[in-house]
Each structure stands twice: as structure tokens, then as C-alpha cells.
Coordinates of C-alpha atoms in Angstrom, one line a residue:
M1 CA -138.5 40.1 -59.1
A2 CA -139.8 39.3 -55.7
A3 CA -136.7 38.1 -53.8
L4 CA -133.1 38.6 -54.8
G5 CA -131.7 35.5 -53.3
S6 CA -128.0 35.0 -52.6
P7 CA -125.4 37.3 -54.3
L8 CA -123.3 34.1 -54.9
R9 CA -126.2 32.6 -56.8
T10 CA -126.7 35.7 -58.8
L11 CA -122.9 35.7 -59.7
R12 CA -123.1 32.1 -60.7
G13 CA -126.1 32.8 -62.9
L14 CA -124.3 35.7 -64.6
L15 CA -121.3 33.5 -65.3
R16 CA -123.5 30.8 -66.7
E17 CA -125.1 33.2 -69.1
L18 CA -121.7 34.5 -70.1
R19 CA -120.7 30.9 -70.9
H20 CA -123.8 30.5 -73.1
A21 CA -123.0 33.7 -74.9
S22 CA -119.3 32.8 -75.4
E23 CA -120.1 29.4 -76.9
R24 CA -121.0 31.1 -80.2
S25 CA -117.7 33.0 -80.4
G26 CA -115.5 30.0 -79.5
R27 CA -113.6 32.0 -76.9
S28 CA -113.5 31.1 -73.2
Y29 CA -115.8 33.2 -71.2
R30 CA -113.0 33.9 -68.7
D31 CA -111.2 35.9 -71.5
T32 CA -113.9 38.4 -71.9
P33 CA -114.0 41.9 -70.5
A34 CA -117.5 41.3 -69.2
Y35 CA -116.2 38.4 -67.0
R36 CA -113.4 40.6 -65.6
H37 CA -115.8 43.5 -64.9
I38 CA -118.4 41.3 -63.1
I39 CA -115.8 39.6 -60.9
A40 CA -114.2 43.0 -60.1
A41 CA -117.5 44.5 -59.2
F42 CA -118.6 41.7 -56.9
R43 CA -115.2 41.7 -55.2
A44 CA -115.3 45.5 -54.7
H45 CA -118.8 45.4 -53.2
R46 CA -118.4 42.4 -50.8
V47 CA -118.9 42.9 -47.1
T48 CA -115.8 42.5 -45.1
S49 CA -115.1 42.7 -41.4
E50 CA -113.6 46.1 -41.7
K51 CA -116.3 47.9 -43.6
L52 CA -120.0 47.6 -44.4
C53 CA -120.7 48.4 -48.1
R54 CA -124.0 50.2 -48.4
A55 CA -124.0 49.8 -52.2
Q56 CA -124.0 46.0 -51.9
Q57 CA -127.8 45.7 -52.2
E58 CA -127.8 48.1 -55.1
L59 CA -125.1 46.1 -56.9
H60 CA -127.0 42.9 -56.2
F61 CA -130.2 44.3 -57.5
Q62 CA -128.5 45.5 -60.7
A63 CA -126.8 42.2 -61.2
A64 CA -130.1 40.3 -60.7
T65 CA -131.8 42.6 -63.2
Y66 CA -129.0 42.1 -65.7
L67 CA -129.1 38.3 -65.2
C68 CA -132.9 38.4 -65.9
L69 CA -132.2 40.4 -69.1
L70 CA -129.5 38.0 -70.3
R71 CA -131.6 34.9 -69.6
S72 CA -134.7 36.4 -71.3
V73 CA -132.7 37.4 -74.4
R74 CA -131.2 33.8 -74.7
E75 CA -134.6 32.1 -74.2
H76 CA -136.3 34.5 -76.7
A77 CA -133.6 33.7 -79.3
A78 CA -134.2 30.0 -78.8
L79 CA -137.9 30.3 -79.1
H80 CA -137.5 32.5 -82.2
R81 CA -135.2 30.0 -83.9
E82 CA -137.7 27.2 -83.1
Y83 CA -141.0 28.8 -84.1
H84 CA -140.1 31.5 -86.6
G85 CA -141.8 30.9 -90.0
K86 CA -139.7 29.3 -92.7
G87 CA -141.2 31.4 -95.5
E88 CA -144.2 30.6 -97.7
R89 CA -145.1 26.9 -98.0
S90 CA -146.9 25.1 -100.8
P91 CA -150.5 24.0 -100.3
E92 CA -149.4 20.4 -100.3
E93 CA -146.9 21.0 -97.5
V94 CA -149.4 22.9 -95.4
A95 CA -152.0 20.1 -95.8
G96 CA -149.3 17.6 -94.8
L97 CA -148.5 19.6 -91.6
V98 CA -152.1 19.3 -90.4
G99 CA -152.5 15.7 -91.5
F100 CA -154.6 16.1 -94.6
R101 CA -154.0 15.2 -98.3
L102 CA -155.2 17.3 -101.1
P103 CA -157.7 15.7 -103.4
Q104 CA -156.5 14.4 -106.7
Q105 CA -157.9 16.0 -109.9
P106 CA -159.5 13.6 -112.4
G107 CA -157.3 13.0 -115.5
G108 CA -154.0 12.8 -113.6
K109 CA -153.5 16.5 -113.4
G110 CA -152.9 16.6 -109.7

């Protein structure tokens, strides 16, 4: 990761990944403990006029790293579903996949 970007952008990305993860369970992503934890952590580490939080950059880096992990896991699962082998295929099916036809045997045996 070269640049972290905005903390708000990272927060929105994390919430987007939570939404993707919660679609499978059928629950709203706002009802999850992960949502409450992320929102509480970002609120606790924001910079206010009274104090300067030194751990803000650390939190932002950890959040961006976690966002990268969640996004990569989701994309890997999608690629795995799309390209994972479906088991052993018959020679006729494999020939059809590459655009060939198997030769017919004389006498009607094939």
C-alpha cells in the first residue's frame, strides 16, 4: 500500500465489505458486532479540537490493511467459484469445450 488515502474512504470501504459479507447471512450489516466495533474505533480515534490522537495514523493503517484483506478474500472466493474445476469431464465434453468433435468409429460404435 503506497498511500492510505482518507480515513473516511477507508471506513466506507470497510462498511461496503461488511455489506458484501452480510448478504450471505441475510442479516443487516448494521446488526453485526463488527460494524459496532469499527464505528466505535473510528469515533474513538478521530481528531478533535481538544486533543490530537497520535494513534490515528496507526488505526488508519490497520483499517486499510484489514480492508485490503477483506476485499482480497472476497475477490479470491469469486474467482475460485468461477474457475474451479467441476470434476472430471468426459472426452466428448472436453473436445466440445475446445471446439472439436471426436471422430466417429466405423460400424456405428461411436
